[in-house]
Short mmCIF file of C-alpha atoms and ligand atoms in Angstrom, two decimals:
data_model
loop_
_atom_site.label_atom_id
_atom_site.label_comp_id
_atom_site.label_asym_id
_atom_site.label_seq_id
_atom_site.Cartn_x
_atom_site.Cartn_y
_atom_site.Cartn_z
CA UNK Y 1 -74.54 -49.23 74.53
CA UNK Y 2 -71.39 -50.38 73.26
CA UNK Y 3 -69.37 -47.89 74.71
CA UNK Y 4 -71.03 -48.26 78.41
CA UNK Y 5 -70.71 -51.80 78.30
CA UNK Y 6 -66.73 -51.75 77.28
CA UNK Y 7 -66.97 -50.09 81.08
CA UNK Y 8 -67.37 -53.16 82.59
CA UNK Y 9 -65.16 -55.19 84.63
CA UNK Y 10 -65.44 -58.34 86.08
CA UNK Y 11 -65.67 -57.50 89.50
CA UNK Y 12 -69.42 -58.49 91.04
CA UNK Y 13 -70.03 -55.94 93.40
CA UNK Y 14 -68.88 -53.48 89.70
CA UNK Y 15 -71.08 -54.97 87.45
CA UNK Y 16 -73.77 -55.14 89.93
CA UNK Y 17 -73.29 -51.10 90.28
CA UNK Y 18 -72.73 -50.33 86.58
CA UNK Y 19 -75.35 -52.00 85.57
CA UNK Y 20 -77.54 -50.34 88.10
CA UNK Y 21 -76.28 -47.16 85.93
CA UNK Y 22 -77.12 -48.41 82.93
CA UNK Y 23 -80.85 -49.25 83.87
CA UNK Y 24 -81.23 -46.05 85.11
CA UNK Y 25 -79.47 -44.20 82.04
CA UNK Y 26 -82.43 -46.60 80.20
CA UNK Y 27 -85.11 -45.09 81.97
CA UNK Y 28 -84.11 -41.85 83.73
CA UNK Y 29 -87.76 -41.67 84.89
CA UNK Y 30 -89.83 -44.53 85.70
CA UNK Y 31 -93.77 -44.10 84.58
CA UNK Y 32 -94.34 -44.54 88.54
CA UNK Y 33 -92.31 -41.55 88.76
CA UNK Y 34 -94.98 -39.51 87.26
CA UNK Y 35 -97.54 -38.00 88.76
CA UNK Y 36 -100.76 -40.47 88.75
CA UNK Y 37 -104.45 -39.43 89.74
CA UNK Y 38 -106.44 -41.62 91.56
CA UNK Y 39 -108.61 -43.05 88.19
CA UNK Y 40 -105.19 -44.11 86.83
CA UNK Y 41 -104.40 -45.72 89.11
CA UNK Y 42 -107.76 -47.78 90.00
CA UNK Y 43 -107.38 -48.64 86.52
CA UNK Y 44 -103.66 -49.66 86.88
CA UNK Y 45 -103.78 -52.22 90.15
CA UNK Y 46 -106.08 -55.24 88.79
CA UNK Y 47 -103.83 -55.49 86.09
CA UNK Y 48 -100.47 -55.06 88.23
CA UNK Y 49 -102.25 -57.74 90.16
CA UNK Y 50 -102.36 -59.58 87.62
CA UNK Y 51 -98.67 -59.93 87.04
CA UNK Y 52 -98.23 -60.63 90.64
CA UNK Y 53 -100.41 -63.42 90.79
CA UNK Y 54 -98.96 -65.28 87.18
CA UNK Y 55 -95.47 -64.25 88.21
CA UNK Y 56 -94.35 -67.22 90.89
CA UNK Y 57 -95.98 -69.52 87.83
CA UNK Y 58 -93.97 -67.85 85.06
CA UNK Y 59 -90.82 -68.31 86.60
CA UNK Y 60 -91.50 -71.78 87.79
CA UNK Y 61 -92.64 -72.36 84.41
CA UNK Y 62 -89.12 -70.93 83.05
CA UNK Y 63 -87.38 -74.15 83.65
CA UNK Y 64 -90.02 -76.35 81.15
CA UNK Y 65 -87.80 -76.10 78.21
CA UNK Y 66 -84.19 -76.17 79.12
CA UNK Y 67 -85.13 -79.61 81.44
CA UNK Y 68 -86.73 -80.72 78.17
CA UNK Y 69 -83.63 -79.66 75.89
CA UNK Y 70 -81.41 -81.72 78.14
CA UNK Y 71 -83.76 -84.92 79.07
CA UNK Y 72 -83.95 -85.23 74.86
CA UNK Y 73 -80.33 -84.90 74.35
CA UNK Y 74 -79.61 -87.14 77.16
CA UNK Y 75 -77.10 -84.00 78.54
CA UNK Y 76 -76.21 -83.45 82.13
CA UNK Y 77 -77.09 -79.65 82.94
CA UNK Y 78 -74.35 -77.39 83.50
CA UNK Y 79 -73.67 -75.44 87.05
CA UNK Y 80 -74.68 -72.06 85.27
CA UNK Y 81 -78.20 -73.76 84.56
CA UNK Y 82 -78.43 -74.81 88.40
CA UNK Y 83 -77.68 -71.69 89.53
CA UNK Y 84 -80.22 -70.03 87.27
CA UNK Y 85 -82.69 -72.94 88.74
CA UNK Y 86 -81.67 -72.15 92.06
CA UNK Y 87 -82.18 -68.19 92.02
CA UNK Y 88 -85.86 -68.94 90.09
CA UNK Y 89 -86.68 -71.34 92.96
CA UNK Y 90 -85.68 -69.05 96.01
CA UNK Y 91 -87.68 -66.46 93.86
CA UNK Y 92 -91.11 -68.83 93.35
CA UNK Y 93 -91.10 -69.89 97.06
CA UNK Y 94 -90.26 -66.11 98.30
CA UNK Y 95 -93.36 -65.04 96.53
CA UNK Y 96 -95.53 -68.03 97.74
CA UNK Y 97 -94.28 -67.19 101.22
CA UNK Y 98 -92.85 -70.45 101.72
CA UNK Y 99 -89.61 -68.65 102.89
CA UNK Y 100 -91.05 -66.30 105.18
CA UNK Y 101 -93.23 -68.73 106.78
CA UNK Y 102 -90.21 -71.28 107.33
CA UNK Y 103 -88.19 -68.66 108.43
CA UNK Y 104 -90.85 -67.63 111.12
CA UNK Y 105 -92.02 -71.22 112.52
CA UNK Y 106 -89.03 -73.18 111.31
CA UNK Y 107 -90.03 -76.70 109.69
CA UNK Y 108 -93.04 -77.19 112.07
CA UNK Y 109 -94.73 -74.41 110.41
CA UNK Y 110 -94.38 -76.01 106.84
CA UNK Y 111 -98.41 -76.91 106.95
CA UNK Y 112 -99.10 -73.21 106.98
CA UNK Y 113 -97.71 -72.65 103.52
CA UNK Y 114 -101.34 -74.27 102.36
CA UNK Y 115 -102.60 -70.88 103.15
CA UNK Y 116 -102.23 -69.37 99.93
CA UNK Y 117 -104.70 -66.74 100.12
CA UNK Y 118 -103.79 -65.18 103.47
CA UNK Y 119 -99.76 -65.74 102.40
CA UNK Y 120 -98.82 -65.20 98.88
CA UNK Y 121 -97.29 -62.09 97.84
CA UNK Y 122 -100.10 -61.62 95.57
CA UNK Y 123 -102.53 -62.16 98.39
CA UNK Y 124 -101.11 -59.09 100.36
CA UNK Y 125 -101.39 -57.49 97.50
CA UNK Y 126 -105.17 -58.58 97.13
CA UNK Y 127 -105.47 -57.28 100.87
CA UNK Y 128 -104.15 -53.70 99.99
CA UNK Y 129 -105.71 -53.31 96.76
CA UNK Y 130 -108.92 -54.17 99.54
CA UNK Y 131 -108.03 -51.37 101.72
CA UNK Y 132 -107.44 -48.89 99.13
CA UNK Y 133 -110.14 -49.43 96.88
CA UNK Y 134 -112.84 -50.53 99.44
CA UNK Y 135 -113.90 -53.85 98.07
CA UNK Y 136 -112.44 -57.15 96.77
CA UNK Y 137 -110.61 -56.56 92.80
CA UNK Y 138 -110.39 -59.55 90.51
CA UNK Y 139 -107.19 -59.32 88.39
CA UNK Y 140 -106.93 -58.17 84.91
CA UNK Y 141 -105.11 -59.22 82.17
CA UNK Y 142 -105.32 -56.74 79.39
CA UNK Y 143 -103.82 -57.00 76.25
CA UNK Y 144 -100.99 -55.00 77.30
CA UNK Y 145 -100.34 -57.61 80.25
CA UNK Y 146 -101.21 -60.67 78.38
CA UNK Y 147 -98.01 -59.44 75.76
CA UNK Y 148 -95.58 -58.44 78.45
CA UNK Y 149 -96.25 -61.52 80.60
CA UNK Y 150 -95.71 -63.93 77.60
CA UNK Y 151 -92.53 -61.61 76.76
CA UNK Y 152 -91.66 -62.31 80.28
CA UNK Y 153 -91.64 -66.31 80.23
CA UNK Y 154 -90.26 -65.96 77.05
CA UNK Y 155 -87.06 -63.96 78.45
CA UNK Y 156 -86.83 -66.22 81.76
CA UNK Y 157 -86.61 -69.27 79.61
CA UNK Y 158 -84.49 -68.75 76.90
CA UNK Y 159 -82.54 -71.41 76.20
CA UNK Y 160 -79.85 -68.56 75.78
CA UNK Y 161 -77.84 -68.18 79.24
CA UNK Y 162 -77.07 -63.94 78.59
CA UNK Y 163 -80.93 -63.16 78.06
CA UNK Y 164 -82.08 -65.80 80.94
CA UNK Y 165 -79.72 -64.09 83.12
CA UNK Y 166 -80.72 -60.62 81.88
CA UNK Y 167 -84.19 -61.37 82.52
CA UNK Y 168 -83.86 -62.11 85.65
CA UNK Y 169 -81.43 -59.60 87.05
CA UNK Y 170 -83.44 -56.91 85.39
CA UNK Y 171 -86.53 -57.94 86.61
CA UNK Y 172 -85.89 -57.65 90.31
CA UNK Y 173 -83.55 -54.18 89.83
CA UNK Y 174 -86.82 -52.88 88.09
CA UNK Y 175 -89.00 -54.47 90.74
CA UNK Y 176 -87.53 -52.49 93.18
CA UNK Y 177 -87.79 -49.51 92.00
CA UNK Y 178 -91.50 -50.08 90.03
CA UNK Y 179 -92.83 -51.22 93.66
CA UNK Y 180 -91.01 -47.89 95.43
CA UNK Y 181 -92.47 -46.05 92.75
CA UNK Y 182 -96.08 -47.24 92.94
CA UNK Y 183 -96.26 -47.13 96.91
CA UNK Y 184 -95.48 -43.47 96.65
CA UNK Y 185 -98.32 -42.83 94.13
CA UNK Y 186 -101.05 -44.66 96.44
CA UNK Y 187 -99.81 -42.98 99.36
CA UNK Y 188 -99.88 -39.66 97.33
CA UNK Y 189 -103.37 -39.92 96.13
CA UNK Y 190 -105.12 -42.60 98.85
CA UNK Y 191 -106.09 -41.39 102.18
CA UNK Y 192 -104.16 -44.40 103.86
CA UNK Y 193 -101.60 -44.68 106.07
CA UNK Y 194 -98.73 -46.34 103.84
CA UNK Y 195 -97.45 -48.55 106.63
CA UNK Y 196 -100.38 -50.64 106.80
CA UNK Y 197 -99.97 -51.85 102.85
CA UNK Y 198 -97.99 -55.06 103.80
CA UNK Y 199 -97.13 -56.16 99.92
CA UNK Y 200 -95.30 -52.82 99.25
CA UNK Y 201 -93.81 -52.91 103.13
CA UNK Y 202 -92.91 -56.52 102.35
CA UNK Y 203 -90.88 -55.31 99.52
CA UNK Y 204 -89.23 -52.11 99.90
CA UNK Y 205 -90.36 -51.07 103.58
CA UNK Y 206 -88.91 -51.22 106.95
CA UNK Y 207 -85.40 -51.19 108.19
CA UNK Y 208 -84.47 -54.23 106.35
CA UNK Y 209 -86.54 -54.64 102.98
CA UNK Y 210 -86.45 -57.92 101.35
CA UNK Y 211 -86.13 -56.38 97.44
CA UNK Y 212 -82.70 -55.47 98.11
CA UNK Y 213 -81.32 -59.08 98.85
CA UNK Y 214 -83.53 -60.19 95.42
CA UNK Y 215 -81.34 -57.24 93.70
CA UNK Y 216 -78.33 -58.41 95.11
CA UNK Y 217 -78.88 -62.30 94.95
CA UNK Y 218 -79.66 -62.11 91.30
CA UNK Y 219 -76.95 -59.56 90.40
CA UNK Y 220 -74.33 -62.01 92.06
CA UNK Y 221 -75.18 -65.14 89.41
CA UNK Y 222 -73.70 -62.85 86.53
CA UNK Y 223 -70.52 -63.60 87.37
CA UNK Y 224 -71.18 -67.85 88.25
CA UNK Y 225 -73.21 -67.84 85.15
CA UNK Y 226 -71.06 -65.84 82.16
CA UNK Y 227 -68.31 -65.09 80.50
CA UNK Y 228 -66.61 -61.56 80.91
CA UNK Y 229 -67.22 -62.28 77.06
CA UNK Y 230 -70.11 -61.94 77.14
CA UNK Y 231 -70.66 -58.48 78.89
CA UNK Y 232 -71.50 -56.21 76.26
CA UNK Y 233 -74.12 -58.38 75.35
CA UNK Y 234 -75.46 -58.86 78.74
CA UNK Y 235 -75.96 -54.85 79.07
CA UNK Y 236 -77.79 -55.19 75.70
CA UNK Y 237 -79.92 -57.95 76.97
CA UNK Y 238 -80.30 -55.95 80.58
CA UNK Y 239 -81.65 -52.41 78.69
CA UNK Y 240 -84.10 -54.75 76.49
CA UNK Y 241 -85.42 -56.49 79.61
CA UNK Y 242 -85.57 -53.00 81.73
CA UNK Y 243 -87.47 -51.63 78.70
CA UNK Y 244 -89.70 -54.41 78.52
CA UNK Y 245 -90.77 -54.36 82.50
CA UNK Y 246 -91.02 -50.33 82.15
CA UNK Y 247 -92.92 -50.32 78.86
CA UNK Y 248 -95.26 -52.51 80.58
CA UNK Y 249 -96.01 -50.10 83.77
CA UNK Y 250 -96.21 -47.04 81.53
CA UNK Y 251 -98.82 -48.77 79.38
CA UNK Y 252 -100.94 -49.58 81.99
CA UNK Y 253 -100.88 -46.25 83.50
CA UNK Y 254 -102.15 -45.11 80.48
CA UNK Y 255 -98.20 -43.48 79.52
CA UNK Y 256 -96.86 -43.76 76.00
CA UNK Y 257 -93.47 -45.75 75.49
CA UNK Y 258 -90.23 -43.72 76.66
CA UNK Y 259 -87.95 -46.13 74.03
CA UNK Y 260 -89.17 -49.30 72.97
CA UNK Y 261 -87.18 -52.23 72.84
CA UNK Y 262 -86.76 -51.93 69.36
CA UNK Y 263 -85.15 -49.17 69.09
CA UNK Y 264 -82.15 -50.81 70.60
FE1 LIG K 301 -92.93 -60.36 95.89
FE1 LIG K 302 -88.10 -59.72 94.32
#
């Protein structure tokens, strides 16, 4: 890792790319990249559901401790720590659908945000999980779910700016390519027609998906946020975090671990 991250340069668009490269070099083949039968996959969505639903809470919940570790030391927070707010907010109220829904009706519609179960991310999701499965799913939080979303907060909250950072860019590069991965899989095995599941169209659809502005929003704040100091330790942090979020998808579809974490 050493020797990829010495790549680097400080130009954003670069980094953004390279580490792109490195993610990929992490991972070459992403456990929704493998072929999955249909019983793996009933088995897998109540517990991807799960992370849907507890994700907009997670990272809302990711700013607890740092506004806690300033209010004590009677600190001002720095711009880094804004910015970090800032790209977690746009990121809880994208998933609650309070952006889309603004952006649709303007202010006027703001009322409609109440409609949490028609609106959230998580409720599409509830809606195609529906469709493919042919009746209502609960979510499930296995063990393997419960670990990886505490890992999660843990990573989004760190009081350390490189992992924070590294959390978050890595989460919505591997969300892309996790949600690409699984809507191939259903379309594969499900007699559906793809189109018509609006949480993976949402995403990664269309002739405009929203995933690549999260990818590109969040790979922007490297450069506001840190040091070119602190590079190499940033792709560290990045393969960790890419691990963690991959590890996670191949152990609920039932895959062993390609590298773990640890072995970094
Ligand atoms: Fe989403
Ligand atoms: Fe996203």
């Amino acid at each position: 890792m050493v020797q990829q991250s010495s790549r680097l340069t400080y130009d954003p668009a670069l980094i953004r790319e390279q580490l792109d490269a490195i993610m990929v070099e992490a991972v070459p083949i992403h456990p929704f990249e493998r072929p999955l039968d249909r019983q793996v996959l009933e088995r897998l969505l109540p517990e991807y559901l799960a992370m849907s639903i507890a994700f907009p809470y997670l990272q809302a919940a990711a700013q607890r401790d740092l506004a806690l570790h300033h209010i004590h030391a009677g600190m001002d927070f720095t711009e880094a720590e804004e910015i970090t707010l800032v790209v977690g907010s746009f990121l809880v109220a994208d998933e609650t659908a309070v952006n889309s829904t603004l952006m649709a009706s303007g202010p006027r519609g703001l009322p409609d945000i109440l409609q949490t179960r028609r609106r959230f991310h998580s409720a599409l999701l509830r809606q195609d999980i529906q469709r493919l499965l042919g009746e209502a799913t609960d979510p499930r939080f296995s063990d393997d779910t419960k670990f990886y979303l505490h890992r999660l907060l843990d990573g989004l909250s760190s009081m350390d700016m490189v992992t924070r950072v590294a959390t978050m860019v890595s989460f919505e590069a591997h969300a892309e390519r996790m949600i690409n991965g699984l809507w191939e899989r259903l379309a594969e095995v499900f007699t559906v027609d793809r189109s018509e599941l609006a949480y993976f169209h949402a995403h990664v659809g269309g002739d405009d998906p929203a995933e690549q502005y999260h990818v590109a929003m969040t790979g922007s704040m490297i450069t506001r946020t840190l040091e070119v100091t602190d590079l190499p330790e940033l792709c560290r942090a990045v393969v960790d975090a890419y691990h963690l979020h991959s590890d996670w998808c191949g152990a609920i579809a039932g895959i062993p671990a390609q590298q773990g974490a640890s072995s970094l």
